[in-house]
Coordinates of C-alpha atoms in Angstrom, one line a residue:
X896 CA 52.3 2.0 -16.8
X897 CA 54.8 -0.9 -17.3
X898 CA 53.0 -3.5 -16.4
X899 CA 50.2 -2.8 -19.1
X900 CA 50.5 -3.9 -22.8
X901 CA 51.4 -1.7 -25.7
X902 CA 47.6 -1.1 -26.6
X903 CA 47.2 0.7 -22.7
X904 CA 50.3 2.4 -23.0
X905 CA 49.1 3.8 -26.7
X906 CA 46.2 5.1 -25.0
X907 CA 46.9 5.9 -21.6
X908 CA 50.8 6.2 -20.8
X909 CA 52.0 9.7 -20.1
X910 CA 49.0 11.4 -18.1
X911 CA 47.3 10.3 -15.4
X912 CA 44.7 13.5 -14.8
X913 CA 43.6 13.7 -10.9
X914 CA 40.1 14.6 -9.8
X915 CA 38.4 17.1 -11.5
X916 CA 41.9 17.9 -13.8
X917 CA 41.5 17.8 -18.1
X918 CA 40.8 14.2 -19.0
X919 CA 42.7 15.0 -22.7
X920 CA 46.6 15.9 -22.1
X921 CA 46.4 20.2 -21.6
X922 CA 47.5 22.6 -23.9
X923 CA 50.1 24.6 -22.3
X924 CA 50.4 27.3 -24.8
X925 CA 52.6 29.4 -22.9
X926 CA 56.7 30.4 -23.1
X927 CA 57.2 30.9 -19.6
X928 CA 56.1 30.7 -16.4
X929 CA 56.0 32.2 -13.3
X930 CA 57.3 31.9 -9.7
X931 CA 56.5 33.6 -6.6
X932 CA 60.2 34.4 -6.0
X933 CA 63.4 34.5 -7.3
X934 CA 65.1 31.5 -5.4
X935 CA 62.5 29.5 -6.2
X936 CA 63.3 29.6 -9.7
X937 CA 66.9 29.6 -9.5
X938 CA 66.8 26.1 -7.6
X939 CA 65.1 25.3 -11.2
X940 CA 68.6 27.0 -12.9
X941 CA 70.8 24.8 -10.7
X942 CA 68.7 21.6 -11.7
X943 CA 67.7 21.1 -8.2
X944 CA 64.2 21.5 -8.5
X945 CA 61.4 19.7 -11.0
X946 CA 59.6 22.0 -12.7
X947 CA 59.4 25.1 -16.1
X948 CA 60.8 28.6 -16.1
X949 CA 60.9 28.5 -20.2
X950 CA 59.2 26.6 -22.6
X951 CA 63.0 26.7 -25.2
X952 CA 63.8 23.8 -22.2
X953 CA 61.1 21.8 -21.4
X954 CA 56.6 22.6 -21.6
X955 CA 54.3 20.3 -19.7
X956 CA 52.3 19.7 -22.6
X957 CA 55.9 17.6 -24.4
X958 CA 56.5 16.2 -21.6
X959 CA 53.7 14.2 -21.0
X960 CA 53.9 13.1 -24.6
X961 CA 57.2 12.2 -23.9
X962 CA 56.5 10.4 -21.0
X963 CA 54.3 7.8 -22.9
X964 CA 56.7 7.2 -25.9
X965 CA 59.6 6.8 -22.8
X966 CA 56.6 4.3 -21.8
X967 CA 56.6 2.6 -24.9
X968 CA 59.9 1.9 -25.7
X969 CA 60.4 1.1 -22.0
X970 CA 62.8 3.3 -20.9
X971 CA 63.4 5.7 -18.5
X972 CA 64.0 9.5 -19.5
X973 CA 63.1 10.9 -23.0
X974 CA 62.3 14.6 -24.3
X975 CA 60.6 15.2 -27.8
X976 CA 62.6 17.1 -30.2
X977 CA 61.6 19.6 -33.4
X978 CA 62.2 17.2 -35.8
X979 CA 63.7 13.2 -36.4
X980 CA 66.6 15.3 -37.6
X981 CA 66.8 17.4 -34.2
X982 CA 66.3 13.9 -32.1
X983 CA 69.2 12.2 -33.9
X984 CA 71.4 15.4 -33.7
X985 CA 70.8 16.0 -30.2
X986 CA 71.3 12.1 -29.8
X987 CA 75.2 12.1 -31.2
X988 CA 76.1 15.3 -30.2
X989 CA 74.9 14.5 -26.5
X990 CA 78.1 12.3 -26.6
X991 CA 80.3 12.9 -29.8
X992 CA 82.1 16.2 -30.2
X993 CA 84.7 18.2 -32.4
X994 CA 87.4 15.7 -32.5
X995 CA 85.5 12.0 -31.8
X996 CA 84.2 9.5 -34.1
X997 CA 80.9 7.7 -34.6
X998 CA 80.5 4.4 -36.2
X999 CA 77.1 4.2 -38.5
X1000 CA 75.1 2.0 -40.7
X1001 CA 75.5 3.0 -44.3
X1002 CA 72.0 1.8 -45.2
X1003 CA 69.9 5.3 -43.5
X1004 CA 68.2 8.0 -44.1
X1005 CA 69.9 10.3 -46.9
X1006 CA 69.2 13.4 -44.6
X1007 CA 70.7 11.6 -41.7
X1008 CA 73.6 10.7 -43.8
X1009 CA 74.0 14.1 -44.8
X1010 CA 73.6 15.3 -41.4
X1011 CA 76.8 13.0 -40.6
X1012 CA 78.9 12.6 -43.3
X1013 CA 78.4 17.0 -43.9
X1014 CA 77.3 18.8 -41.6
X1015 CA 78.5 17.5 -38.1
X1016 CA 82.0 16.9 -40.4
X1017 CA 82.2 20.4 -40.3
X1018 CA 81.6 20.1 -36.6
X1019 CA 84.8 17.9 -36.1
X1020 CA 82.7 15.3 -35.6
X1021 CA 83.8 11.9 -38.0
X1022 CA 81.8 9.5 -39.3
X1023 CA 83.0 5.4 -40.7
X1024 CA 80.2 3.9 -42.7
X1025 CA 79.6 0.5 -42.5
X1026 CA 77.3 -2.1 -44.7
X1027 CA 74.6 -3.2 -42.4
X1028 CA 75.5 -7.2 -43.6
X1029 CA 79.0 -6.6 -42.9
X1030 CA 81.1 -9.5 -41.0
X1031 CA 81.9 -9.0 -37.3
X1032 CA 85.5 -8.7 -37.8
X1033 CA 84.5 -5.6 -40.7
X1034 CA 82.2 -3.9 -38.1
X1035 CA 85.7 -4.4 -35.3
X1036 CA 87.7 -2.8 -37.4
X1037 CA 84.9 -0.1 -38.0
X1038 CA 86.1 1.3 -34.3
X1039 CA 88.5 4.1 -33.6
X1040 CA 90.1 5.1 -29.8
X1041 CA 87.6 8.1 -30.0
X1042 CA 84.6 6.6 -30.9
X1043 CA 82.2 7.5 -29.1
X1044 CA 78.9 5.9 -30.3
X1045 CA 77.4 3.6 -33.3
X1046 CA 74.5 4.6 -34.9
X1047 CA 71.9 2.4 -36.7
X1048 CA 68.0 2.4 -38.2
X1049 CA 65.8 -0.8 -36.7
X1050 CA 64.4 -0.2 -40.9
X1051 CA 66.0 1.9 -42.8
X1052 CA 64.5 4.2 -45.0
X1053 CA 64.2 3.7 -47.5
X1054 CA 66.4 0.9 -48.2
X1055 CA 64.8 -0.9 -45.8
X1056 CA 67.4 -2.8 -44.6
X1057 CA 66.7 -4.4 -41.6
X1058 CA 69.7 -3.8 -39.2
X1059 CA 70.7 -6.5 -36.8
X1060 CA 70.5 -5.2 -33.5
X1061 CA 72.2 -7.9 -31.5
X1062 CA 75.5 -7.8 -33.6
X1063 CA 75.8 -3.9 -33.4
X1064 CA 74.7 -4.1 -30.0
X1065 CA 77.8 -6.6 -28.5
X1066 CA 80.0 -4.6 -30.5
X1067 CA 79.4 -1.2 -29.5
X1068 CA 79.2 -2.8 -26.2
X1069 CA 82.7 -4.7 -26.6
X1070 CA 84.2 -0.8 -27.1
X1071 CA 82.3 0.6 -23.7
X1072 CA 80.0 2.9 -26.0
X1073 CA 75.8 3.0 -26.5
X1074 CA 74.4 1.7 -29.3
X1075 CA 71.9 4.6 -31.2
X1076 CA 69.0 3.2 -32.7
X1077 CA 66.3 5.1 -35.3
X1078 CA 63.2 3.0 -34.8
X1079 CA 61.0 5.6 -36.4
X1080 CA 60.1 2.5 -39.5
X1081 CA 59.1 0.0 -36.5
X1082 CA 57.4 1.8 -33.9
X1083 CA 57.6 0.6 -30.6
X1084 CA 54.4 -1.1 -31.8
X1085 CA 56.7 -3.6 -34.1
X1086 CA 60.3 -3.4 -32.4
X1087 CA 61.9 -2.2 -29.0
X1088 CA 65.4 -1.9 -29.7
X1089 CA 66.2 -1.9 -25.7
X1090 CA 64.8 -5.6 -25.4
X1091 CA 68.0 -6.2 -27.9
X1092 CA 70.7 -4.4 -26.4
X1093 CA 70.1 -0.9 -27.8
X1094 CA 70.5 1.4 -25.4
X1095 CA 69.3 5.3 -27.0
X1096 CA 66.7 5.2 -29.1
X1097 CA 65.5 8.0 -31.5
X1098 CA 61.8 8.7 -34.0
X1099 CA 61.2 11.2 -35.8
X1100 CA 57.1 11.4 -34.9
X1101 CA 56.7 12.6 -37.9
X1102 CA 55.9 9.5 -39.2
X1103 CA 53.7 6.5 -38.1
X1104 CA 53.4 8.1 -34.6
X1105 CA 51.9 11.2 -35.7
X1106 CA 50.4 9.2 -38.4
X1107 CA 47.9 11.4 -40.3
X1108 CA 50.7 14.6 -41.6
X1109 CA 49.9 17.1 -39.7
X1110 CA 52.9 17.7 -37.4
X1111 CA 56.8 17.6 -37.3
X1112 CA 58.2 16.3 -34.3
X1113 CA 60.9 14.0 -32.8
X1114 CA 61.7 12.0 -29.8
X1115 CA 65.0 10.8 -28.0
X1116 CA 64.7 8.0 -25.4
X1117 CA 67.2 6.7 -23.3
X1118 CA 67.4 2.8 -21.6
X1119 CA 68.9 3.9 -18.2
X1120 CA 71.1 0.7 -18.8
X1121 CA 74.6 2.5 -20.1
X1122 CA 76.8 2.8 -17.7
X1123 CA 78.8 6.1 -18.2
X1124 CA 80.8 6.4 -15.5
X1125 CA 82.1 2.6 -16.1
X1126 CA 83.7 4.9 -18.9
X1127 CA 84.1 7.9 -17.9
X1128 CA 87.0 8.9 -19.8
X1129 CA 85.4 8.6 -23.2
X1130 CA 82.2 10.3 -21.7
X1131 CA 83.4 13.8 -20.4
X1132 CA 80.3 15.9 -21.2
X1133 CA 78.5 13.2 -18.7
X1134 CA 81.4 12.3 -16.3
X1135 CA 82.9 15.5 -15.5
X1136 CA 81.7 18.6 -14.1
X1137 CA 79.6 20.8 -16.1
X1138 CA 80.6 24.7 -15.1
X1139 CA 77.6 26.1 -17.5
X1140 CA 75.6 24.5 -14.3
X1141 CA 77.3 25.2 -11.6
X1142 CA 80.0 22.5 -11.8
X1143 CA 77.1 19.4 -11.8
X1144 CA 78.2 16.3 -13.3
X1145 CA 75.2 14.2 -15.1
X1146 CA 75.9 10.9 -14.4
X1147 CA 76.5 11.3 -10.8
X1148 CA 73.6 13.4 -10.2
X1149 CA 71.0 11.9 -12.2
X1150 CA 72.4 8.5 -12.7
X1151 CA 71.6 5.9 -15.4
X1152 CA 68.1 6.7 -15.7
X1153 CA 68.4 10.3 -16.2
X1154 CA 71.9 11.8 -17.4
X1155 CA 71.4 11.6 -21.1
X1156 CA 67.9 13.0 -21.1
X1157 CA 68.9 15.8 -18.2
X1158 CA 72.2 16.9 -20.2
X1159 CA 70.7 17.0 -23.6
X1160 CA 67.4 19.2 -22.2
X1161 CA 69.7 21.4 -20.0
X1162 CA 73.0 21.8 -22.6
X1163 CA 71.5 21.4 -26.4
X1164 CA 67.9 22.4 -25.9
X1165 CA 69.1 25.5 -24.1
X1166 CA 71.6 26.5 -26.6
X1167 CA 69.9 25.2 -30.2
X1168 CA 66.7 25.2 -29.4
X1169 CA 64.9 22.4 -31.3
X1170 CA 61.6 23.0 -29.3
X1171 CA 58.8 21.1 -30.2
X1172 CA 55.4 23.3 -30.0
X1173 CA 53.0 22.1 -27.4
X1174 CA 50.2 22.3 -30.4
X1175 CA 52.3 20.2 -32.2
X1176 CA 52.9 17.5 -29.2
X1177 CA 49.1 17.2 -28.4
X1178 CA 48.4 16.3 -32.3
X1179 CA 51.1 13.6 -31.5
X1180 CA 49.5 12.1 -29.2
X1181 CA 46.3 11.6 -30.5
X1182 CA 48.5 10.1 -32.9
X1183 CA 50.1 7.7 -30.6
X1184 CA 46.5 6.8 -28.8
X1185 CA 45.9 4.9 -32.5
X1186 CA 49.2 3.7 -32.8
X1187 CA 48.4 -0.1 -32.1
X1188 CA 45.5 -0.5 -34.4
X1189 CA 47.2 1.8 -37.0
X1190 CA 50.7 -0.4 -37.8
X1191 CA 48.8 -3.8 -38.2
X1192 CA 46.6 -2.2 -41.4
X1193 CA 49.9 -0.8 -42.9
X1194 CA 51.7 -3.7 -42.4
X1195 CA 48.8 -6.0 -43.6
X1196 CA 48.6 -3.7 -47.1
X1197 CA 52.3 -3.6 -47.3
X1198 CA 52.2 -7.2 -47.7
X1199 CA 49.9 -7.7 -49.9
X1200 CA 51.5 -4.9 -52.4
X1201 CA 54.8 -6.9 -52.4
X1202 CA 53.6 -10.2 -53.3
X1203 CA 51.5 -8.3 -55.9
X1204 CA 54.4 -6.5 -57.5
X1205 CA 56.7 -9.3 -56.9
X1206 CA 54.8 -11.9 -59.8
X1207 CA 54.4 -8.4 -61.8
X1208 CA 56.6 -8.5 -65.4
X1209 CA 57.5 -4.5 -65.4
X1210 CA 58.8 -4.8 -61.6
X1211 CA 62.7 -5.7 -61.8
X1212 CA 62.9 -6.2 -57.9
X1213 CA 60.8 -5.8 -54.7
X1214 CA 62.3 -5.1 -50.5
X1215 CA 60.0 -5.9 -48.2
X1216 CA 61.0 -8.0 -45.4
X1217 CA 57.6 -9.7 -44.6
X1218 CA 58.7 -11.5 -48.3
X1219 CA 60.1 -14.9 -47.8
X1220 CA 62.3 -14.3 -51.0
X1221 CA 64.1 -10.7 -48.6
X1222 CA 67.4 -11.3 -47.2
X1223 CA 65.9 -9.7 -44.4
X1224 CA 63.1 -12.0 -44.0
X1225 CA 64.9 -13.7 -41.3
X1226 CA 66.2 -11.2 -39.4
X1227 CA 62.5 -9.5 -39.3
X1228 CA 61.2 -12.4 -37.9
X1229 CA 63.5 -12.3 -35.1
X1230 CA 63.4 -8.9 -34.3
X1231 CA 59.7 -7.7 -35.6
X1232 CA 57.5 -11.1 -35.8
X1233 CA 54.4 -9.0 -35.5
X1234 CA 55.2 -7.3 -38.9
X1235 CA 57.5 -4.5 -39.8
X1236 CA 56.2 -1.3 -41.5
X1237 CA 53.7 -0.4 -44.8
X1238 CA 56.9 0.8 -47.1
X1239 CA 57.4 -1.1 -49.7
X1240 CA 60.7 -0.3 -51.7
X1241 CA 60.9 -1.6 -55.7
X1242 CA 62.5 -1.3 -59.2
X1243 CA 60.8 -0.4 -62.4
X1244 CA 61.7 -2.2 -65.6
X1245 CA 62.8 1.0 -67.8
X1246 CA 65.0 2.6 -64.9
X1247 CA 64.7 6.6 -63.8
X1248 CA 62.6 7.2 -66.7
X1249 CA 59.8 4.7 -66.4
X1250 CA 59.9 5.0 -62.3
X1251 CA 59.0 8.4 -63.3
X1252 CA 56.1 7.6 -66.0
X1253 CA 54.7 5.0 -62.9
X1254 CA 54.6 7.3 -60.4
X1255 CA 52.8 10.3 -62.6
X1256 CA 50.1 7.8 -63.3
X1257 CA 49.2 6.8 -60.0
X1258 CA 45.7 8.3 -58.7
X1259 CA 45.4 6.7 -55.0
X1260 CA 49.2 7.4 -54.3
X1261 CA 50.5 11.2 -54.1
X1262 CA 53.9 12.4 -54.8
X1263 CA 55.7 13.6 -51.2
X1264 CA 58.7 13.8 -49.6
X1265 CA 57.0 12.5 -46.8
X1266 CA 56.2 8.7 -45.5
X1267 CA 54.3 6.3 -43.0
X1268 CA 51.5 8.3 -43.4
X1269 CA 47.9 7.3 -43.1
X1270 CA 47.5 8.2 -46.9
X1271 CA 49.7 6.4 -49.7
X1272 CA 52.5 8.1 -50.8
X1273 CA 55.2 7.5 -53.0
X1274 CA 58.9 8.7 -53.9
X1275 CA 62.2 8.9 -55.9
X1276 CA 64.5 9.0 -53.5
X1277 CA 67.6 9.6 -55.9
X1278 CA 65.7 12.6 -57.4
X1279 CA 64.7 14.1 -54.1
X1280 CA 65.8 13.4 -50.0
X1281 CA 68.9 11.5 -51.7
X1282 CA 69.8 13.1 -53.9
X1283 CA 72.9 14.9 -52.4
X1284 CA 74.3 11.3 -52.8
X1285 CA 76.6 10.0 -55.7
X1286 CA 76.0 7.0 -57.5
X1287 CA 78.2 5.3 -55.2
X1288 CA 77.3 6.9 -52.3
X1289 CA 73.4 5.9 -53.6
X1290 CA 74.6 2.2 -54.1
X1291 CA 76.0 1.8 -51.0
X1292 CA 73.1 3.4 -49.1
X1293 CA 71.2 0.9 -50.9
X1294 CA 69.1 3.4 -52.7
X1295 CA 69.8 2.7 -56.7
X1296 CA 68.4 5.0 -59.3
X1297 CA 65.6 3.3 -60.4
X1298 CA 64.2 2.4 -56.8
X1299 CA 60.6 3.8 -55.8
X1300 CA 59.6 4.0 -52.1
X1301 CA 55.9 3.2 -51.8
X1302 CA 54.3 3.7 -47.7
X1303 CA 51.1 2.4 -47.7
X1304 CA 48.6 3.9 -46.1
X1305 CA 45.3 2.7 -44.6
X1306 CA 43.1 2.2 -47.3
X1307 CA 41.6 -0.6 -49.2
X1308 CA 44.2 -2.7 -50.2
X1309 CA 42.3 -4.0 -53.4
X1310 CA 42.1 -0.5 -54.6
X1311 CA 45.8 0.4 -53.6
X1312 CA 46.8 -2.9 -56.3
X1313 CA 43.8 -1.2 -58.6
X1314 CA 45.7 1.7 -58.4
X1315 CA 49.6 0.1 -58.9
X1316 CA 48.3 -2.5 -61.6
X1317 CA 46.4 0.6 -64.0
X1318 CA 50.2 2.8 -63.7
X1319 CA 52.4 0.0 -64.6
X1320 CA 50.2 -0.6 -67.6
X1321 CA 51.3 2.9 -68.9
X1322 CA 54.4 2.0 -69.2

């Protein structure tokens, strides 16, 4: 559906049902499926055939969902994932392994920057960090001979810095490897990272796509713009043959459009098995078929808490791009002019202690780890999803101690500044 807006593809993208066939996307609750012989199914094993044998791989039901955020984004291949965690996992490690390097933003999310710096460490995989504002000549020197990849968040969270695309973009692009965006903040809705020079990008769904809490999911999709085989050399895993599959190489097989997708549903899927539940990919979508209408609320009450807490005498500081007064105003403008996202990120006069006095007082807005939700919701992060961080790693992160992370859900936004304005006077 690339010729229709973002409203049709919301809706529409992903399924087309044929005469007399489910008009909502099926359920297909089933691990496997069967064939009426045996080479039938191995021409499925030898990736020479469409079609499922086991659900750990690939279920109708995800695909179709993946289909219409591929749509979205306007790409070419994607697969949903378990988690955002699993999506940007899956997204390095597709490409980066024991012995290669990654450049990254340090302004992301605390369990993707504990996923890096930590866990995929441990992997032999190594991480640089590098401020989002930094100078083209810092970002240069940023890059290793085995990088491999440069990661980034469109918004981070929940910093929410804005990153700018263009500049990572040319530079990953100067050093023959793909630019990784997190858009999960924007939503294709807001931002499409490929329409800047991005060229992966990752969500975790469990956010504004889902939209209402009720399942985890994730979702890699890939441009079909990066040339591989222009690099080949750096790019093994998707340049040379692949013996677990019968000596197949990726990117001559299935090309730009398709290699990423093919090698991280056939290699990582098959061997971690991140699997998203098909229950859990039809909520998505019903998710996604509101999308459009959903992000323009948020964005709309998000503004009007800033400027609210901005004039307020207990708030130290406010981040929110949509303010003129943000250092990202202008880079928000030029990369999301239709708005950003509903989380609003601020400082309360009185430090840890009074953040915490605030946010037990509030009555509209709950307490959760979780975010971009159609409910307000607020959080710590030093006290909870950062809080495997030092002080310095938390400064640099742009995540200080005091700092509260407010998403802002779709209700009245009178009664959300009711809500803030009767908590702050507790203090």
């Amino acid at each position: 559906m690339s010729d229709y807006r973002m409203e049709t593809k919301c809706v529409q993208a992903g399924y087309t049902p044929g005469n007399g066939e489910p008009r909502q996307i099926p359920i297909i609750q089933s691990t496997t499926f069967k064939y009426a012989d045996s080479d039938s199914m191995g021409k499925l094993f030898d990736l020479e055939a469409e079609g499922y044998f086991y659900s750990r791989l690939q279920n109708p039901t995800c695909d179709h969902v993946a289909a219409k955020i591929c749509d979205m984004e306007g790409g070419t291949a994607a697969m949903l994932t378990s988690s955002g965690q699993a999506a940007n996992f899956f997204a390095v490690f597709n490409i980066a392994n024991a012995g290669d390097h990654v450049v990254s933003s340090a302004s992301i999310y605390g369990g993707t920057y504990n996923l890096f710096a930590v866990t995929m460490k441990k992997m032999g995989v190594d991480f640089t960090f590098v401020d989002p504002g930094c100078s083209e000549e810092e970002l240069e020197a940023a890059f290793q001979e085995n990088t491999k990849a440069v990661f980034g968040e469109t918004i981070a969270n929940p910093a929410l810095t804005v990153l700018d695309i263009e500049k990572f973009a040319n530079a990953a692009h100067r050093h023959q490897v793909p630019l990784i965006i997190d858009n999960t903040f924007a939503t294709p809705v807001n931002c499409r990272p490929f329409e800047w020079g991005a060229d992966i990008v990752t969500h975790s769904t469990t956010k504004y796509m889902d939209g209402h809490g009720a399942a985890v999911g994730g979702c890699i999709v890939d441009s079909g713009k990066f040339d591989w085989m222009a690099a080949k050399e750096k790019f093994p895993g998707l340049c040379t043959p692949d013996m677990s599959y019968h000596g197949i190489t990726y990117a001559e097989r299935f090309g730009r459009e398709g290699a990423f997708i093919t090698k991280a549903t056939a290699q990582l899927m098959r061997d971690f098995g991140c699997t998203p539940a098909p229950q859990s990919a039809f909520i998505l979508n019903l998710g996604l078929e509101s999308l459009h209408v959903r992000m323009p609320r948020h964005c709309e009450n998000a503004q009007a808490v800033a400027e609210y807490l901005e004039k307020h005498p207990k708030i130290n500081w406010v981040n929110y791009a949509g303010l003129p007064s943000s250092p990202y105003h202008d880079l928000a403008k030029k990369y999301m002019p239709g708005g950003t996202c509903g989380v609003v990120s601020f400082g309360v006069k009185g430090g840890r202690e009074a953040a915490g006095k605030f946010m037990a007082a509030l009555k509209l807005a709950a307490i959760e780890t979780h975010v971009a939700d159609a409910r307000t919701c607020c959080l710590h992060p030093a006290s909870s999803t950062h809080r495997q961080m030092s002080e310095e790693e938390l400064i640099a992160a742009g995540v200080p101690g005091d700092l509260v992370r407010l998403s802002c859900g779709l209700e009245s936004r009178e009664d959300l500044i009711a809500d803030l304005a009767q908590a702050l006077e507790t203090i």
